[in-house]
Amino acid sequence: MLITHDTRCALDTVVDLVNTAPEDETAADGLPDLAALADFVRNHEISEVGVVSAADLSAVRAVRARFAAIFAAPDAGSAAGLINELIAAAGTTPRLTDHDGYDWHVHYFAPGASVADHLAADCGMALAFFVVAGEEERLRRCEAPDCRRAFVDLSRNRSRRYCDSRTCGNRLHVAAYRARRKEATG
């Protein structure tokens, strides 16, 4: 599957956004305030966003929950329905642009859109491309029992199971190894 630069950026952004959500009632929110949202916008180089407000923070958190539902969708039809609702609500307006030293690419948000609508449109379209390509199973959650972080499996054989093989994957492999050793010496 060919993934363009702007689609890859949108995928990275949506994964990072989903992963800012608290995993349970006791965990901290990764977007606790306006400063965190402003940092998120700056770190992900989200263009055409002015000063963020409390309304933006609330709206981005709502969009984040809708993206999380897409990652949890049981099948392509469910994911497609959720994506369609998300991008329709954002008032998607495709347009060509060449800004900040990037060649021509498509933005899907309307000029002057809120940061939430910007994220819903651009990131929603990136996820839509995966559904169209029959690759929605690549939108995953980490299989480590104590981690449910979202990620996009871009491995050739669609075999990635953990959000990060150096942390979650390695931790589980070490635990399994120790359990086998203990059983063998047991």
mmCIF file of C-alpha atoms in Angstrom:
data_model
loop_
_atom_site.group_PDB
_atom_site.id
_atom_site.type_symbol
_atom_site.label_atom_id
_atom_site.label_comp_id
_atom_site.label_asym_id
_atom_site.label_seq_id
_atom_site.Cartn_x
_atom_site.Cartn_y
_atom_site.Cartn_z
ATOM 1 C CA MET A 1 0.000 0.000 0.000
ATOM 2 C CA LEU A 2 1.411 3.369 -1.014
ATOM 3 C CA ILE A 3 1.263 5.857 1.845
ATOM 4 C CA THR A 4 1.991 9.465 0.947
ATOM 5 C CA HIS A 5 3.868 11.809 3.278
ATOM 6 C CA ASP A 6 0.749 13.710 4.337
ATOM 7 C CA THR A 7 -1.210 10.500 4.940
ATOM 8 C CA ARG A 8 1.638 9.166 7.091
ATOM 9 C CA CYS A 9 1.703 12.411 9.077
ATOM 10 C CA ALA A 10 -2.070 12.196 9.570
ATOM 11 C CA LEU A 11 -1.777 8.565 10.709
ATOM 12 C CA ASP A 12 0.952 9.458 13.198
ATOM 13 C CA THR A 13 -1.179 12.331 14.448
ATOM 14 C CA VAL A 14 -4.339 10.267 14.913
ATOM 15 C CA VAL A 15 -2.429 7.516 16.740
ATOM 16 C CA ASP A 16 -0.786 10.063 19.034
ATOM 17 C CA LEU A 17 -4.145 11.752 19.616
ATOM 18 C CA VAL A 18 -5.913 8.504 20.508
ATOM 19 C CA ASN A 19 -3.052 7.620 22.842
ATOM 20 C CA THR A 20 -3.512 10.851 24.822
ATOM 21 C CA ALA A 21 -6.787 9.477 26.209
ATOM 22 C CA PRO A 22 -6.610 8.105 29.745
ATOM 23 C CA GLU A 23 -6.737 4.304 29.762
ATOM 24 C CA ASP A 24 -8.993 4.272 32.833
ATOM 25 C CA GLU A 25 -10.535 6.580 35.427
ATOM 26 C CA THR A 26 -7.301 6.760 37.446
ATOM 27 C CA ALA A 27 -4.952 7.641 34.570
ATOM 28 C CA ALA A 28 -4.070 11.189 33.612
ATOM 29 C CA ASP A 29 -5.361 12.731 30.399
ATOM 30 C CA GLY A 30 -2.596 13.420 27.872
ATOM 31 C CA LEU A 31 -4.438 16.599 26.853
ATOM 32 C CA PRO A 32 -5.142 18.074 30.287
ATOM 33 C CA ASP A 33 -5.199 21.745 29.298
ATOM 34 C CA LEU A 34 -4.808 24.337 26.560
ATOM 35 C CA ALA A 35 -1.012 24.318 26.832
ATOM 36 C CA ALA A 36 -0.956 20.575 26.125
ATOM 37 C CA LEU A 37 -3.263 21.043 23.132
ATOM 38 C CA ALA A 38 -1.089 23.878 21.812
ATOM 39 C CA ASP A 39 1.985 21.641 22.219
ATOM 40 C CA PHE A 40 0.192 18.813 20.385
ATOM 41 C CA VAL A 41 -0.668 21.146 17.497
ATOM 42 C CA ARG A 42 2.904 22.481 17.331
ATOM 43 C CA ASN A 43 4.613 19.072 17.694
ATOM 44 C CA HIS A 44 2.489 17.572 14.915
ATOM 45 C CA GLU A 45 2.940 20.635 12.684
ATOM 46 C CA ILE A 46 -0.796 21.000 12.208
ATOM 47 C CA SER A 47 -1.108 23.887 9.769
ATOM 48 C CA GLU A 48 -3.578 26.747 9.699
ATOM 49 C CA VAL A 49 -4.461 26.571 13.403
ATOM 50 C CA GLY A 50 -4.623 29.813 15.330
ATOM 51 C CA VAL A 51 -4.783 30.239 19.085
ATOM 52 C CA VAL A 52 -6.594 27.319 20.721
ATOM 53 C CA SER A 53 -9.450 27.850 23.175
ATOM 54 C CA ALA A 54 -11.255 25.868 25.857
ATOM 55 C CA ALA A 55 -13.909 25.035 23.245
ATOM 56 C CA ASP A 56 -11.159 23.615 21.010
ATOM 57 C CA LEU A 57 -9.886 21.427 23.843
ATOM 58 C CA SER A 58 -13.347 20.026 24.497
ATOM 59 C CA ALA A 59 -13.987 19.460 20.780
ATOM 60 C CA VAL A 60 -10.612 17.733 20.245
ATOM 61 C CA ARG A 61 -11.306 15.402 23.172
ATOM 62 C CA ALA A 62 -14.670 14.521 21.587
ATOM 63 C CA VAL A 63 -12.998 13.845 18.222
ATOM 64 C CA ARG A 64 -10.377 11.747 20.038
ATOM 65 C CA ALA A 65 -13.128 9.522 21.447
ATOM 66 C CA ARG A 66 -14.593 9.091 17.962
ATOM 67 C CA PHE A 67 -11.178 8.080 16.600
ATOM 68 C CA ALA A 68 -10.763 5.605 19.460
ATOM 69 C CA ALA A 69 -14.058 4.003 18.421
ATOM 70 C CA ILE A 70 -12.684 3.552 14.889
ATOM 71 C CA PHE A 71 -9.648 1.691 16.256
ATOM 72 C CA ALA A 72 -12.051 -0.541 18.213
ATOM 73 C CA ALA A 73 -14.399 -1.182 15.274
ATOM 74 C CA PRO A 74 -14.985 -4.918 14.772
ATOM 75 C CA ASP A 75 -15.086 -4.801 10.963
ATOM 76 C CA ALA A 76 -14.669 -2.615 7.874
ATOM 77 C CA GLY A 77 -18.357 -1.742 7.693
ATOM 78 C CA SER A 78 -18.403 -0.454 11.242
ATOM 79 C CA ALA A 79 -15.161 1.480 10.736
ATOM 80 C CA ALA A 80 -16.488 2.971 7.484
ATOM 81 C CA GLY A 81 -19.683 4.135 9.154
ATOM 82 C CA LEU A 82 -17.773 5.806 11.979
ATOM 83 C CA ILE A 83 -15.321 7.445 9.578
ATOM 84 C CA ASN A 84 -18.147 8.693 7.336
ATOM 85 C CA GLU A 85 -19.899 10.309 10.311
ATOM 86 C CA LEU A 86 -16.665 11.877 11.522
ATOM 87 C CA ILE A 87 -15.567 13.430 8.236
ATOM 88 C CA ALA A 88 -19.100 14.556 7.333
ATOM 89 C CA ALA A 89 -19.432 16.375 10.672
ATOM 90 C CA ALA A 90 -16.100 18.107 9.988
ATOM 91 C CA GLY A 91 -17.407 19.650 6.772
ATOM 92 C CA THR A 92 -14.710 18.049 4.666
ATOM 93 C CA THR A 93 -13.531 20.312 1.860
ATOM 94 C CA PRO A 94 -10.699 18.819 -0.223
ATOM 95 C CA ARG A 95 -8.240 21.332 -1.656
ATOM 96 C CA LEU A 96 -4.732 21.287 -3.060
ATOM 97 C CA THR A 97 -2.016 23.162 -1.195
ATOM 98 C CA ASP A 98 1.785 23.531 -1.219
ATOM 99 C CA HIS A 99 2.880 25.119 2.029
ATOM 100 C CA ASP A 100 5.906 25.061 4.312
ATOM 101 C CA GLY A 101 8.215 23.595 1.672
ATOM 102 C CA TYR A 102 6.025 20.559 0.905
ATOM 103 C CA ASP A 103 5.026 19.698 -2.633
ATOM 104 C CA TRP A 104 1.387 19.679 -3.677
ATOM 105 C CA HIS A 105 -0.831 17.655 -1.409
ATOM 106 C CA VAL A 106 -4.479 17.572 -0.382
ATOM 107 C CA HIS A 107 -5.931 19.096 2.761
ATOM 108 C CA TYR A 108 -9.431 17.947 3.597
ATOM 109 C CA PHE A 109 -10.404 20.630 6.101
ATOM 110 C CA ALA A 110 -12.078 23.892 5.151
ATOM 111 C CA PRO A 111 -10.059 27.107 5.429
ATOM 112 C CA GLY A 112 -10.597 28.538 8.905
ATOM 113 C CA ALA A 113 -11.718 25.183 10.338
ATOM 114 C CA SER A 114 -11.344 24.545 14.051
ATOM 115 C CA VAL A 115 -8.496 22.307 15.167
ATOM 116 C CA ALA A 116 -11.020 19.542 15.926
ATOM 117 C CA ASP A 117 -12.533 19.725 12.439
ATOM 118 C CA HIS A 118 -9.042 19.876 10.944
ATOM 119 C CA LEU A 119 -8.066 16.678 12.781
ATOM 120 C CA ALA A 120 -11.377 14.971 11.989
ATOM 121 C CA ALA A 121 -11.099 15.758 8.277
ATOM 122 C CA ASP A 122 -7.401 15.078 7.582
ATOM 123 C CA CYS A 123 -6.967 12.156 9.965
ATOM 124 C CA GLY A 124 -10.387 10.744 9.109
ATOM 125 C CA MET A 125 -9.472 10.698 5.425
ATOM 126 C CA ALA A 126 -6.168 8.958 6.198
ATOM 127 C CA LEU A 127 -8.115 6.234 8.008
ATOM 128 C CA ALA A 128 -10.630 6.121 5.152
ATOM 129 C CA PHE A 129 -7.815 5.304 2.729
ATOM 130 C CA PHE A 130 -7.002 2.232 4.837
ATOM 131 C CA VAL A 131 -10.598 1.023 4.708
ATOM 132 C CA VAL A 132 -10.761 1.622 0.930
ATOM 133 C CA ALA A 133 -7.549 -0.385 0.492
ATOM 134 C CA GLY A 134 -8.959 -3.252 2.582
ATOM 135 C CA GLU A 135 -6.322 -2.616 5.244
ATOM 136 C CA GLU A 136 -8.499 -1.610 8.205
ATOM 137 C CA GLU A 137 -7.114 -4.532 10.239
ATOM 138 C CA ARG A 138 -3.868 -2.562 10.391
ATOM 139 C CA LEU A 139 -5.562 -0.109 12.781
ATOM 140 C CA ARG A 140 -4.829 -1.889 16.039
ATOM 141 C CA ARG A 141 -4.527 -1.770 19.781
ATOM 142 C CA CYS A 142 -1.500 -3.169 21.599
ATOM 143 C CA GLU A 143 -1.995 -6.802 22.669
ATOM 144 C CA ALA A 144 0.025 -6.430 25.880
ATOM 145 C CA PRO A 145 -2.401 -7.088 28.749
ATOM 146 C CA ASP A 146 -1.495 -3.861 30.545
ATOM 147 C CA CYS A 147 -1.398 -1.646 27.441
ATOM 148 C CA ARG A 148 -4.132 -0.676 25.002
ATOM 149 C CA ARG A 149 -2.264 1.980 23.014
ATOM 150 C CA ALA A 150 -3.342 2.465 19.403
ATOM 151 C CA PHE A 151 -0.962 1.962 16.485
ATOM 152 C CA VAL A 152 -1.000 1.414 12.737
ATOM 153 C CA ASP A 153 0.645 -1.846 11.698
ATOM 154 C CA LEU A 154 2.768 -0.954 8.684
ATOM 155 C CA SER A 155 4.698 -4.247 8.668
ATOM 156 C CA ARG A 156 4.717 -6.122 5.375
ATOM 157 C CA ASN A 157 2.973 -9.202 6.707
ATOM 158 C CA ARG A 158 0.562 -7.422 9.079
ATOM 159 C CA SER A 159 2.101 -9.222 12.055
ATOM 160 C CA ARG A 160 2.803 -6.410 14.496
ATOM 161 C CA ARG A 161 1.094 -7.078 17.829
ATOM 162 C CA TYR A 162 2.535 -4.459 20.173
ATOM 163 C CA CYS A 163 2.640 -0.673 20.119
ATOM 164 C CA ASP A 164 6.390 -0.835 20.678
ATOM 165 C CA SER A 165 8.387 -4.036 20.373
ATOM 166 C CA ARG A 166 11.137 -2.635 22.611
ATOM 167 C CA THR A 167 8.809 -2.066 25.537
ATOM 168 C CA CYS A 168 5.550 -4.026 25.451
ATOM 169 C CA GLY A 169 6.762 -6.782 23.131
ATOM 170 C CA ASN A 170 10.100 -7.254 24.852
ATOM 171 C CA ARG A 171 8.507 -7.199 28.322
ATOM 172 C CA LEU A 172 6.076 -9.978 27.366
ATOM 173 C CA HIS A 173 8.775 -12.036 25.657
ATOM 174 C CA VAL A 174 11.001 -11.783 28.753
ATOM 175 C CA ALA A 175 8.097 -12.753 31.021
ATOM 176 C CA ALA A 176 7.300 -15.776 28.833
ATOM 177 C CA TYR A 177 10.974 -16.791 28.805
ATOM 178 C CA ARG A 178 11.190 -16.561 32.598
ATOM 179 C CA ALA A 179 7.998 -18.587 32.980
ATOM 180 C CA ARG A 180 9.396 -21.315 30.694
ATOM 181 C CA ARG A 181 12.686 -21.363 32.609
ATOM 182 C CA LYS A 182 10.895 -21.565 35.934
ATOM 183 C CA GLU A 183 8.717 -24.414 34.658
ATOM 184 C CA ALA A 184 11.752 -26.254 33.268
ATOM 185 C CA THR A 185 13.674 -25.990 36.553
ATOM 186 C CA GLY A 186 10.519 -26.402 38.550
#
